[in-house]
PDB file of C-alpha atoms in Angstrom:
ATOM      1  CA  UNK A   1      -7.013 -44.748  62.783  1.00  0.00           C
ATOM      2  CA  UNK A   2      -7.186 -42.924  66.100  1.00  0.00           C
ATOM      3  CA  UNK A   3      -4.399 -44.770  67.977  1.00  0.00           C
ATOM      4  CA  UNK A   4      -2.166 -44.811  64.864  1.00  0.00           C
ATOM      5  CA  UNK A   5      -2.588 -41.059  64.270  1.00  0.00           C
ATOM      6  CA  UNK A   6      -1.899 -40.347  67.921  1.00  0.00           C
ATOM      7  CA  UNK A   7       1.362 -42.249  67.716  1.00  0.00           C
ATOM      8  CA  UNK A   8       2.247 -40.365  64.533  1.00  0.00           C
ATOM      9  CA  UNK A   9       1.570 -37.030  66.209  1.00  0.00           C
ATOM     10  CA  UNK A  10       3.678 -37.942  69.261  1.00  0.00           C
ATOM     11  CA  UNK A  11       6.565 -39.181  67.135  1.00  0.00           C
ATOM     12  CA  UNK A  12       6.396 -36.058  64.976  1.00  0.00           C
ATOM     13  CA  UNK A  13       6.497 -33.781  68.017  1.00  0.00           C
ATOM     14  CA  UNK A  14       9.420 -35.736  69.378  1.00  0.00           C
ATOM     15  CA  UNK A  15      11.481 -34.886  66.279  1.00  0.00           C
ATOM     16  CA  UNK A  16      12.071 -31.410  67.707  1.00  0.00           C
ATOM     17  CA  UNK A  17      14.729 -32.997  69.892  1.00  0.00           C
ATOM     18  CA  UNK A  18      16.771 -33.852  66.782  1.00  0.00           C
ATOM     19  CA  UNK A  19      17.388 -30.174  66.029  1.00  0.00           C
ATOM     20  CA  UNK A  20      19.939 -27.857  67.551  1.00  0.00           C
ATOM     21  CA  UNK A  21      18.488 -26.364  70.779  1.00  0.00           C
ATOM     22  CA  UNK A  22      18.903 -22.865  69.453  1.00  0.00           C
ATOM     23  CA  UNK A  23      16.525 -23.548  66.524  1.00  0.00           C
ATOM     24  CA  UNK A  24      14.181 -26.007  68.260  1.00  0.00           C
ATOM     25  CA  UNK A  25      11.550 -23.301  68.768  1.00  0.00           C
ATOM     26  CA  UNK A  26      11.297 -22.801  65.007  1.00  0.00           C
ATOM     27  CA  UNK A  27      11.114 -26.516  64.317  1.00  0.00           C
ATOM     28  CA  UNK A  28       8.495 -26.989  67.034  1.00  0.00           C
ATOM     29  CA  UNK A  29       6.261 -24.252  65.543  1.00  0.00           C
ATOM     30  CA  UNK A  30       6.528 -25.858  62.095  1.00  0.00           C
ATOM     31  CA  UNK A  31       5.851 -29.399  63.333  1.00  0.00           C
ATOM     32  CA  UNK A  32       2.902 -28.321  65.492  1.00  0.00           C
ATOM     33  CA  UNK A  33       0.956 -26.983  62.495  1.00  0.00           C
ATOM     34  CA  UNK A  34      -0.509 -30.369  61.594  1.00  0.00           C
ATOM     35  CA  UNK A  35      -3.928 -30.172  60.048  1.00  0.00           C
ATOM     36  CA  UNK A  36      -6.178 -33.001  58.879  1.00  0.00           C
ATOM     37  CA  UNK A  37      -3.329 -35.562  58.849  1.00  0.00           C
ATOM     38  CA  UNK A  38      -4.576 -36.816  55.486  1.00  0.00           C
ATOM     39  CA  UNK A  39      -1.236 -38.264  54.457  1.00  0.00           C
ATOM     40  CA  UNK A  40      -0.764 -40.270  57.690  1.00  0.00           C
ATOM     41  CA  UNK A  41      -4.351 -41.438  57.340  1.00  0.00           C
ATOM     42  CA  UNK A  42      -3.581 -42.687  53.850  1.00  0.00           C
ATOM     43  CA  UNK A  43      -0.477 -44.496  55.094  1.00  0.00           C
ATOM     44  CA  UNK A  44      -2.473 -46.146  57.853  1.00  0.00           C
ATOM     45  CA  UNK A  45      -5.519 -47.114  55.819  1.00  0.00           C
ATOM     46  CA  UNK A  46      -3.460 -48.372  52.896  1.00  0.00           C
ATOM     47  CA  UNK A  47      -1.277 -50.425  55.181  1.00  0.00           C
ATOM     48  CA  UNK A  48      -4.203 -51.885  57.107  1.00  0.00           C
ATOM     49  CA  UNK A  49      -6.110 -52.687  53.892  1.00  0.00           C
ATOM     50  CA  UNK A  50      -3.424 -55.254  53.103  1.00  0.00           C
ATOM     51  CA  UNK A  51      -1.970 -56.275  56.502  1.00  0.00           C
ATOM     52  CA  UNK A  52      -1.194 -55.134  60.046  1.00  0.00           C
ATOM     53  CA  UNK A  53       0.237 -51.740  60.934  1.00  0.00           C
ATOM     54  CA  UNK A  54       3.730 -51.662  62.427  1.00  0.00           C
ATOM     55  CA  UNK A  55       6.240 -49.125  63.735  1.00  0.00           C
ATOM     56  CA  UNK A  56       7.525 -48.887  60.173  1.00  0.00           C
ATOM     57  CA  UNK A  57       4.167 -47.465  59.085  1.00  0.00           C
ATOM     58  CA  UNK A  58       4.339 -44.861  61.870  1.00  0.00           C
ATOM     59  CA  UNK A  59       7.853 -43.867  60.779  1.00  0.00           C
ATOM     60  CA  UNK A  60       6.788 -43.585  57.137  1.00  0.00           C
ATOM     61  CA  UNK A  61       3.827 -41.403  58.093  1.00  0.00           C
ATOM     62  CA  UNK A  62       6.087 -39.154  60.154  1.00  0.00           C
ATOM     63  CA  UNK A  63       8.501 -38.806  57.233  1.00  0.00           C
ATOM     64  CA  UNK A  64       5.802 -37.903  54.727  1.00  0.00           C
ATOM     65  CA  UNK A  65       4.055 -35.486  57.055  1.00  0.00           C
ATOM     66  CA  UNK A  66       7.404 -33.765  57.719  1.00  0.00           C
ATOM     67  CA  UNK A  67       7.984 -33.375  53.967  1.00  0.00           C
ATOM     68  CA  UNK A  68       4.477 -31.977  53.620  1.00  0.00           C
ATOM     69  CA  UNK A  69       5.006 -29.487  56.469  1.00  0.00           C
ATOM     70  CA  UNK A  70       8.258 -28.361  54.865  1.00  0.00           C
ATOM     71  CA  UNK A  71       6.434 -27.653  51.625  1.00  0.00           C
ATOM     72  CA  UNK A  72       3.835 -25.597  53.528  1.00  0.00           C
ATOM     73  CA  UNK A  73       6.532 -23.501  55.140  1.00  0.00           C
ATOM     74  CA  UNK A  74       8.046 -22.786  51.722  1.00  0.00           C
ATOM     75  CA  UNK A  75       4.586 -22.189  50.161  1.00  0.00           C
ATOM     76  CA  UNK A  76       3.747 -19.552  52.740  1.00  0.00           C
ATOM     77  CA  UNK A  77       6.973 -17.742  51.925  1.00  0.00           C
ATOM     78  CA  UNK A  78       6.290 -17.814  48.185  1.00  0.00           C
ATOM     79  CA  UNK A  79       2.649 -16.759  48.616  1.00  0.00           C
ATOM     80  CA  UNK A  80       3.379 -14.194  51.355  1.00  0.00           C
ATOM     81  CA  UNK A  81       0.578 -15.855  53.329  1.00  0.00           C
ATOM     82  CA  UNK A  82      -0.110 -14.502  56.816  1.00  0.00           C
ATOM     83  CA  UNK A  83      -2.379 -17.219  58.181  1.00  0.00           C
ATOM     84  CA  UNK A  84      -2.290 -21.030  58.130  1.00  0.00           C
ATOM     85  CA  UNK A  85      -4.713 -23.236  60.056  1.00  0.00           C
ATOM     86  CA  UNK A  86      -5.937 -20.278  62.076  1.00  0.00           C
ATOM     87  CA  UNK A  87      -2.463 -19.211  63.212  1.00  0.00           C
ATOM     88  CA  UNK A  88       0.213 -16.833  61.897  1.00  0.00           C
ATOM     89  CA  UNK A  89       2.479 -18.579  59.415  1.00  0.00           C
ATOM     90  CA  UNK A  90       6.127 -19.215  60.296  1.00  0.00           C
ATOM     91  CA  UNK A  91       7.061 -16.515  57.787  1.00  0.00           C
ATOM     92  CA  UNK A  92       4.685 -14.007  59.374  1.00  0.00           C
ATOM     93  CA  UNK A  93       6.110 -14.798  62.783  1.00  0.00           C
ATOM     94  CA  UNK A  94       9.861 -15.190  62.120  1.00  0.00           C
ATOM     95  CA  UNK A  95      10.439 -13.783  58.637  1.00  0.00           C
ATOM     96  CA  UNK A  96      11.180 -15.341  55.256  1.00  0.00           C
ATOM     97  CA  UNK A  97      14.886 -16.007  55.768  1.00  0.00           C
ATOM     98  CA  UNK A  98      14.401 -18.192  58.820  1.00  0.00           C
ATOM     99  CA  UNK A  99      11.328 -19.868  57.371  1.00  0.00           C
ATOM    100  CA  UNK A 100      13.102 -21.004  54.202  1.00  0.00           C
ATOM    101  CA  UNK A 101      15.926 -22.493  56.245  1.00  0.00           C
ATOM    102  CA  UNK A 102      13.533 -24.186  58.672  1.00  0.00           C
ATOM    103  CA  UNK A 103      11.828 -25.777  55.658  1.00  0.00           C
ATOM    104  CA  UNK A 104      15.167 -26.983  54.401  1.00  0.00           C
ATOM    105  CA  UNK A 105      15.943 -28.510  57.785  1.00  0.00           C
ATOM    106  CA  UNK A 106      12.600 -30.380  57.789  1.00  0.00           C
ATOM    107  CA  UNK A 107      13.316 -31.788  54.300  1.00  0.00           C
ATOM    108  CA  UNK A 108      16.791 -32.914  55.386  1.00  0.00           C
ATOM    109  CA  UNK A 109      15.587 -34.531  58.602  1.00  0.00           C
ATOM    110  CA  UNK A 110      12.810 -36.384  56.759  1.00  0.00           C
ATOM    111  CA  UNK A 111      15.379 -37.859  54.375  1.00  0.00           C
ATOM    112  CA  UNK A 112      17.573 -38.804  57.339  1.00  0.00           C
ATOM    113  CA  UNK A 113      14.686 -40.742  58.857  1.00  0.00           C
ATOM    114  CA  UNK A 114      13.964 -42.400  55.519  1.00  0.00           C
ATOM    115  CA  UNK A 115      17.593 -43.533  55.336  1.00  0.00           C
ATOM    116  CA  UNK A 116      17.163 -45.350  58.674  1.00  0.00           C
ATOM    117  CA  UNK A 117      15.094 -48.118  57.036  1.00  0.00           C
ATOM    118  CA  UNK A 118      17.022 -51.354  56.304  1.00  0.00           C
ATOM    119  CA  UNK A 119      16.037 -51.064  52.669  1.00  0.00           C
ATOM    120  CA  UNK A 120      16.789 -48.206  50.262  1.00  0.00           C
ATOM    121  CA  UNK A 121      13.288 -48.417  48.770  1.00  0.00           C
ATOM    122  CA  UNK A 122      11.754 -45.996  51.288  1.00  0.00           C
ATOM    123  CA  UNK A 123      14.532 -43.417  51.017  1.00  0.00           C
ATOM    124  CA  UNK A 124      14.444 -43.677  47.193  1.00  0.00           C
ATOM    125  CA  UNK A 125      10.657 -43.218  47.069  1.00  0.00           C
ATOM    126  CA  UNK A 126      10.638 -40.282  49.536  1.00  0.00           C
ATOM    127  CA  UNK A 127      13.557 -38.572  47.726  1.00  0.00           C
ATOM    128  CA  UNK A 128      11.896 -38.986  44.326  1.00  0.00           C
ATOM    129  CA  UNK A 129       8.573 -37.665  45.605  1.00  0.00           C
ATOM    130  CA  UNK A 130      10.208 -34.663  47.294  1.00  0.00           C
ATOM    131  CA  UNK A 131      11.954 -33.869  44.028  1.00  0.00           C
ATOM    132  CA  UNK A 132       8.663 -34.107  42.128  1.00  0.00           C
ATOM    133  CA  UNK A 133       6.847 -31.854  44.593  1.00  0.00           C
ATOM    134  CA  UNK A 134       9.551 -29.159  44.409  1.00  0.00           C
ATOM    135  CA  UNK A 135       9.654 -29.430  40.596  1.00  0.00           C
ATOM    136  CA  UNK A 136       5.885 -28.956  40.510  1.00  0.00           C
ATOM    137  CA  UNK A 137       6.242 -25.786  42.592  1.00  0.00           C
ATOM    138  CA  UNK A 138       8.881 -24.481  40.176  1.00  0.00           C
ATOM    139  CA  UNK A 139       6.657 -25.172  37.160  1.00  0.00           C
ATOM    140  CA  UNK A 140       3.740 -23.388  38.817  1.00  0.00           C
ATOM    141  CA  UNK A 141       5.918 -20.406  39.679  1.00  0.00           C
ATOM    142  CA  UNK A 142       7.123 -20.169  36.086  1.00  0.00           C
ATOM    143  CA  UNK A 143       3.543 -20.173  34.792  1.00  0.00           C
ATOM    144  CA  UNK A 144       2.305 -17.212  36.837  1.00  0.00           C
ATOM    145  CA  UNK A 145       0.226 -14.912  34.693  1.00  0.00           C
ATOM    146  CA  UNK A 146       0.845 -17.092  31.653  1.00  0.00           C
ATOM    147  CA  UNK A 147      -2.526 -16.846  29.972  1.00  0.00           C
ATOM    148  CA  UNK A 148      -1.613 -19.590  27.521  1.00  0.00           C
ATOM    149  CA  UNK A 149      -1.404 -22.034  30.457  1.00  0.00           C
ATOM    150  CA  UNK A 150      -3.627 -24.996  29.558  1.00  0.00           C
ATOM    151  CA  UNK A 151      -5.809 -27.246  31.637  1.00  0.00           C
ATOM    152  CA  UNK A 152      -3.518 -30.176  30.880  1.00  0.00           C
ATOM    153  CA  UNK A 153      -0.539 -28.234  32.186  1.00  0.00           C
ATOM    154  CA  UNK A 154      -2.517 -27.238  35.287  1.00  0.00           C
ATOM    155  CA  UNK A 155      -3.384 -30.854  36.088  1.00  0.00           C
ATOM    156  CA  UNK A 156       0.229 -31.872  35.556  1.00  0.00           C
ATOM    157  CA  UNK A 157       1.341 -29.267  38.093  1.00  0.00           C
ATOM    158  CA  UNK A 158      -1.233 -30.130  40.757  1.00  0.00           C
ATOM    159  CA  UNK A 159      -0.464 -33.823  40.340  1.00  0.00           C
ATOM    160  CA  UNK A 160       3.188 -33.078  41.018  1.00  0.00           C
ATOM    161  CA  UNK A 161       2.587 -30.643  43.857  1.00  0.00           C
ATOM    162  CA  UNK A 162      -0.119 -32.445  45.774  1.00  0.00           C
ATOM    163  CA  UNK A 163      -1.019 -35.731  44.141  1.00  0.00           C
ATOM    164  CA  UNK A 164       2.523 -37.035  44.477  1.00  0.00           C
ATOM    165  CA  UNK A 165       2.572 -37.009  48.300  1.00  0.00           C
ATOM    166  CA  UNK A 166      -0.875 -38.595  48.457  1.00  0.00           C
ATOM    167  CA  UNK A 167       0.368 -41.264  46.067  1.00  0.00           C
ATOM    168  CA  UNK A 168       3.563 -41.792  48.092  1.00  0.00           C
ATOM    169  CA  UNK A 169       1.497 -42.197  51.289  1.00  0.00           C
ATOM    170  CA  UNK A 170      -0.644 -44.921  49.794  1.00  0.00           C
ATOM    171  CA  UNK A 171       2.342 -46.630  48.130  1.00  0.00           C
ATOM    172  CA  UNK A 172       4.448 -46.685  51.298  1.00  0.00           C
ATOM    173  CA  UNK A 173       1.544 -47.973  53.385  1.00  0.00           C
ATOM    174  CA  UNK A 174       1.079 -50.791  50.884  1.00  0.00           C
ATOM    175  CA  UNK A 175       4.801 -51.525  50.506  1.00  0.00           C
ATOM    176  CA  UNK A 176       5.351 -51.837  54.272  1.00  0.00           C
ATOM    177  CA  UNK A 177       2.441 -54.307  54.383  1.00  0.00           C
ATOM    178  CA  UNK A 178       4.188 -56.448  51.740  1.00  0.00           C
ATOM    179  CA  UNK A 179       1.592 -55.700  49.024  1.00  0.00           C
ATOM    180  CA  UNK A 180       1.924 -57.103  45.555  1.00  0.00           C
ATOM    181  CA  UNK A 181       3.131 -54.871  42.715  1.00  0.00           C
ATOM    182  CA  UNK A 182      -0.415 -54.616  41.339  1.00  0.00           C
ATOM    183  CA  UNK A 183      -1.806 -53.620  44.730  1.00  0.00           C
ATOM    184  CA  UNK A 184       0.890 -50.995  45.197  1.00  0.00           C
ATOM    185  CA  UNK A 185       0.175 -49.558  41.769  1.00  0.00           C
ATOM    186  CA  UNK A 186      -3.582 -49.495  42.436  1.00  0.00           C
ATOM    187  CA  UNK A 187      -3.122 -47.673  45.705  1.00  0.00           C
ATOM    188  CA  UNK A 188      -0.599 -45.263  44.228  1.00  0.00           C
ATOM    189  CA  UNK A 189      -3.047 -44.430  41.398  1.00  0.00           C
ATOM    190  CA  UNK A 190      -5.823 -43.918  43.985  1.00  0.00           C
ATOM    191  CA  UNK A 191      -3.610 -41.532  45.933  1.00  0.00           C
ATOM    192  CA  UNK A 192      -2.658 -39.574  42.838  1.00  0.00           C
ATOM    193  CA  UNK A 193      -6.262 -39.150  41.732  1.00  0.00           C
ATOM    194  CA  UNK A 194      -7.445 -38.250  45.269  1.00  0.00           C
ATOM    195  CA  UNK A 195      -4.588 -35.770  45.826  1.00  0.00           C
ATOM    196  CA  UNK A 196      -5.156 -34.117  42.490  1.00  0.00           C
ATOM    197  CA  UNK A 197      -8.880 -33.682  43.227  1.00  0.00           C
ATOM    198  CA  UNK A 198      -8.027 -32.391  46.682  1.00  0.00           C
ATOM    199  CA  UNK A 199      -5.769 -29.676  45.211  1.00  0.00           C
ATOM    200  CA  UNK A 200      -8.458 -28.589  42.768  1.00  0.00           C
ATOM    201  CA  UNK A 201     -10.842 -28.327  45.729  1.00  0.00           C
ATOM    202  CA  UNK A 202      -8.251 -26.322  47.699  1.00  0.00           C
ATOM    203  CA  UNK A 203      -7.866 -23.945  44.734  1.00  0.00           C
ATOM    204  CA  UNK A 204     -11.643 -23.443  44.729  1.00  0.00           C
ATOM    205  CA  UNK A 205     -11.594 -22.761  48.474  1.00  0.00           C
ATOM    206  CA  UNK A 206      -9.153 -19.886  47.829  1.00  0.00           C
ATOM    207  CA  UNK A 207     -11.928 -18.184  45.837  1.00  0.00           C
ATOM    208  CA  UNK A 208     -15.265 -19.448  47.164  1.00  0.00           C
ATOM    209  CA  UNK A 209     -14.748 -19.887  50.919  1.00  0.00           C
ATOM    210  CA  UNK A 210     -14.135 -17.459  53.807  1.00  0.00           C
ATOM    211  CA  UNK A 211     -10.945 -17.206  55.832  1.00  0.00           C
ATOM    212  CA  UNK A 212     -12.894 -18.395  58.867  1.00  0.00           C
ATOM    213  CA  UNK A 213     -13.892 -21.567  57.015  1.00  0.00           C
ATOM    214  CA  UNK A 214     -10.509 -22.165  55.334  1.00  0.00           C
ATOM    215  CA  UNK A 215      -8.389 -21.096  58.377  1.00  0.00           C
ATOM    216  CA  UNK A 216      -5.784 -19.619  56.079  1.00  0.00           C
ATOM    217  CA  UNK A 217      -5.116 -16.567  53.964  1.00  0.00           C
ATOM    218  CA  UNK A 218      -7.407 -16.438  50.900  1.00  0.00           C
ATOM    219  CA  UNK A 219      -6.934 -14.823  47.528  1.00  0.00           C
ATOM    220  CA  UNK A 220      -3.199 -15.569  47.549  1.00  0.00           C
ATOM    221  CA  UNK A 221      -3.430 -17.412  44.223  1.00  0.00           C
ATOM    222  CA  UNK A 222      -4.778 -14.413  42.358  1.00  0.00           C
ATOM    223  CA  UNK A 223      -2.437 -12.030  44.154  1.00  0.00           C
ATOM    224  CA  UNK A 224       0.523 -14.111  42.965  1.00  0.00           C
ATOM    225  CA  UNK A 225      -0.899 -14.618  39.445  1.00  0.00           C
ATOM    226  CA  UNK A 226      -1.549 -18.351  39.799  1.00  0.00           C
ATOM    227  CA  UNK A 227      -4.063 -19.535  37.214  1.00  0.00           C
ATOM    228  CA  UNK A 228      -6.132 -22.195  39.000  1.00  0.00           C
ATOM    229  CA  UNK A 229      -8.877 -24.310  37.377  1.00  0.00           C
ATOM    230  CA  UNK A 230     -11.813 -21.901  38.008  1.00  0.00           C
ATOM    231  CA  UNK A 231      -9.813 -19.070  36.433  1.00  0.00           C
ATOM    232  CA  UNK A 232      -8.787 -21.215  33.452  1.00  0.00           C
ATOM    233  CA  UNK A 233     -12.408 -22.243  32.913  1.00  0.00           C
ATOM    234  CA  UNK A 234     -13.535 -18.637  33.031  1.00  0.00           C
ATOM    235  CA  UNK A 235     -10.884 -17.616  30.464  1.00  0.00           C
ATOM    236  CA  UNK A 236     -12.025 -20.426  28.206  1.00  0.00           C
ATOM    237  CA  UNK A 237     -15.680 -19.418  28.375  1.00  0.00           C
ATOM    238  CA  UNK A 238     -15.790 -15.632  28.262  1.00  0.00           C
ATOM    239  CA  UNK A 239     -15.969 -13.635  25.096  1.00  0.00           C
ATOM    240  CA  UNK A 240     -12.749 -12.136  23.697  1.00  0.00           C
ATOM    241  CA  UNK A 241     -13.268  -8.640  25.074  1.00  0.00           C
ATOM    242  CA  UNK A 242     -14.097  -9.951  28.542  1.00  0.00           C
ATOM    243  CA  UNK A 243     -11.173 -12.311  28.414  1.00  0.00           C
ATOM    244  CA  UNK A 244      -8.853  -9.402  27.869  1.00  0.00           C
ATOM    245  CA  UNK A 245     -10.456  -7.560  30.789  1.00  0.00           C
ATOM    246  CA  UNK A 246      -9.935 -10.577  33.068  1.00  0.00           C
ATOM    247  CA  UNK A 247      -6.352 -10.908  31.962  1.00  0.00           C
ATOM    248  CA  UNK A 248      -5.773  -7.201  32.740  1.00  0.00           C
ATOM    249  CA  UNK A 249      -7.314  -7.645  36.159  1.00  0.00           C
ATOM    250  CA  UNK A 250      -5.035 -10.571  36.991  1.00  0.00           C
ATOM    251  CA  UNK A 251      -1.978  -8.909  35.463  1.00  0.00           C
ATOM    252  CA  UNK A 252      -2.472  -5.880  37.711  1.00  0.00           C
ATOM    253  CA  UNK A 253      -4.358  -7.514  40.532  1.00  0.00           C
ATOM    254  CA  UNK A 254      -6.101  -5.492  43.214  1.00  0.00           C
ATOM    255  CA  UNK A 255      -8.271  -7.162  45.869  1.00  0.00           C
ATOM    256  CA  UNK A 256     -11.131  -4.768  44.978  1.00  0.00           C
ATOM    257  CA  UNK A 257     -11.466  -6.682  41.682  1.00  0.00           C
ATOM    258  CA  UNK A 258     -12.403  -9.919  43.423  1.00  0.00           C
ATOM    259  CA  UNK A 259     -16.154  -9.300  43.475  1.00  0.00           C
ATOM    260  CA  UNK A 260     -16.173  -8.409  39.768  1.00  0.00           C
ATOM    261  CA  UNK A 261     -14.262 -11.599  39.006  1.00  0.00           C
ATOM    262  CA  UNK A 262     -16.544 -13.755  41.128  1.00  0.00           C
ATOM    263  CA  UNK A 263     -19.587 -12.308  39.361  1.00  0.00           C
ATOM    264  CA  UNK A 264     -18.138 -13.351  36.011  1.00  0.00           C
ATOM    265  CA  UNK A 265     -17.346 -16.797  37.413  1.00  0.00           C
ATOM    266  CA  UNK A 266     -20.941 -17.189  38.518  1.00  0.00           C
ATOM    267  CA  UNK A 267     -22.238 -16.166  35.079  1.00  0.00           C
ATOM    268  CA  UNK A 268     -19.962 -18.612  33.262  1.00  0.00           C
ATOM    269  CA  UNK A 269     -20.287 -21.404  35.871  1.00  0.00           C
ATOM    270  CA  UNK A 270     -16.555 -21.678  36.540  1.00  0.00           C
ATOM    271  CA  UNK A 271     -17.099 -23.166  39.988  1.00  0.00           C
ATOM    272  CA  UNK A 272     -19.486 -25.753  38.619  1.00  0.00           C
ATOM    273  CA  UNK A 273     -16.945 -26.772  35.989  1.00  0.00           C
ATOM    274  CA  UNK A 274     -14.275 -27.200  38.644  1.00  0.00           C
ATOM    275  CA  UNK A 275     -16.672 -29.205  40.852  1.00  0.00           C
ATOM    276  CA  UNK A 276     -17.374 -31.521  37.894  1.00  0.00           C
ATOM    277  CA  UNK A 277     -13.641 -32.087  37.469  1.00  0.00           C
ATOM    278  CA  UNK A 278     -13.296 -32.905  41.188  1.00  0.00           C
ATOM    279  CA  UNK A 279     -16.146 -35.423  41.084  1.00  0.00           C
ATOM    280  CA  UNK A 280     -14.697 -37.046  37.984  1.00  0.00           C
ATOM    281  CA  UNK A 281     -11.285 -37.388  39.615  1.00  0.00           C
ATOM    282  CA  UNK A 282     -12.804 -38.923  42.736  1.00  0.00           C
ATOM    283  CA  UNK A 283     -14.739 -41.483  40.746  1.00  0.00           C
ATOM    284  CA  UNK A 284     -11.483 -42.446  39.052  1.00  0.00           C
ATOM    285  CA  UNK A 285      -9.794 -42.739  42.460  1.00  0.00           C
ATOM    286  CA  UNK A 286     -12.478 -45.086  43.806  1.00  0.00           C
ATOM    287  CA  UNK A 287     -12.280 -47.261  40.701  1.00  0.00           C
ATOM    288  CA  UNK A 288      -8.642 -48.101  41.487  1.00  0.00           C
ATOM    289  CA  UNK A 289      -9.686 -49.491  44.878  1.00  0.00           C
ATOM    290  CA  UNK A 290     -11.639 -52.298  43.235  1.00  0.00           C
ATOM    291  CA  UNK A 291      -8.358 -54.177  42.898  1.00  0.00           C
ATOM    292  CA  UNK A 292      -8.080 -54.464  46.679  1.00  0.00           C
ATOM    293  CA  UNK A 293      -9.794 -57.041  48.888  1.00  0.00           C
ATOM    294  CA  UNK A 294     -12.968 -55.811  50.641  1.00  0.00           C
ATOM    295  CA  UNK A 295     -12.176 -54.559  54.144  1.00  0.00           C
ATOM    296  CA  UNK A 296     -13.084 -51.774  56.582  1.00  0.00           C
ATOM    297  CA  UNK A 297      -9.856 -49.961  55.563  1.00  0.00           C
ATOM    298  CA  UNK A 298     -10.757 -50.076  51.920  1.00  0.00           C
ATOM    299  CA  UNK A 299     -14.126 -48.625  52.935  1.00  0.00           C
ATOM    300  CA  UNK A 300     -12.222 -45.940  54.830  1.00  0.00           C
ATOM    301  CA  UNK A 301     -10.310 -44.974  51.685  1.00  0.00           C
ATOM    302  CA  UNK A 302     -13.568 -44.849  49.720  1.00  0.00           C
ATOM    303  CA  UNK A 303     -15.015 -42.719  52.561  1.00  0.00           C
ATOM    304  CA  UNK A 304     -12.231 -40.154  52.200  1.00  0.00           C
ATOM    305  CA  UNK A 305     -13.173 -39.718  48.518  1.00  0.00           C
ATOM    306  CA  UNK A 306     -16.868 -39.438  49.442  1.00  0.00           C
ATOM    307  CA  UNK A 307     -16.114 -36.842  52.115  1.00  0.00           C
ATOM    308  CA  UNK A 308     -14.129 -34.710  49.666  1.00  0.00           C
ATOM    309  CA  UNK A 309     -16.941 -35.057  47.147  1.00  0.00           C
ATOM    310  CA  UNK A 310     -19.385 -33.713  49.747  1.00  0.00           C
ATOM    311  CA  UNK A 311     -17.137 -30.792  50.678  1.00  0.00           C
ATOM    312  CA  UNK A 312     -16.592 -29.855  47.052  1.00  0.00           C
ATOM    313  CA  UNK A 313     -20.351 -30.033  46.271  1.00  0.00           C
ATOM    314  CA  UNK A 314     -21.027 -27.702  49.236  1.00  0.00           C
ATOM    315  CA  UNK A 315     -18.968 -24.835  47.759  1.00  0.00           C
ATOM    316  CA  UNK A 316     -21.123 -21.953  46.567  1.00  0.00           C
ATOM    317  CA  UNK A 317     -20.716 -18.685  44.720  1.00  0.00           C
ATOM    318  CA  UNK A 318     -20.772 -15.746  47.218  1.00  0.00           C
ATOM    319  CA  UNK A 319     -24.228 -14.147  47.528  1.00  0.00           C
TER     320      UNK A 319
END
């Protein structure tokens, strides 16, 4: 994927020229915050699993990565995050007002690129996915500090917020390689399962990693009252009196409570429960790939799931 990802990065950086010169510095900062390039990787591997990669695949990867970066800009505003990928967030650097508008510009430009395809299929799929991602963020925001929030509702939200763009990446890679309907559906299902597992992992990182390891602000979920899977598992497992105590901590959150919360999580094996959910989701993801012909790119997709499984298994309760 090296040459493909390099081309995606170059094309993404070149999009700065499409913005008004007076705001190009903001756009450049947002577009330069690429991380693991997971979504472009999924476009490339899915496309190559069923055919040859073309300029259309590069454009699709640029579009999806731009939508993803726009969601990160908005997430950092909502979470009041100061760090992202080892650097100050756009909001920390330029303020919330500018950051929200820069995110809006990225969304709009991504849809403009999607509309450049000779078919409406790409624009329709990108627009629908963007709608789903934003709807997922709204649902999560509405559920802050809602202690009746269920695991099923949690998985619905993370599927919408993160799984959807993974699914779109796989689907567009397959579509642009002229995949059959069954192959597109299999790859979309793989992406959804992988993306959902990835978000559960990321939610665990917010509690069980260090800022140096994660390269972003940690503890933002608890500070904003987001009930992630480890917290939900803890609430399910503690006795009634302790449950009320945990709810009070989250309702009136102070960072000094984190160690007490982590001790309870260790006692009730909340991390282990979340890790089991991640591993189950990744097994489901790999099962969908059996519908594809054997190839190095299919092995690459399986390898992504295996890598995430290793990273999730490596998480530990703080000493």
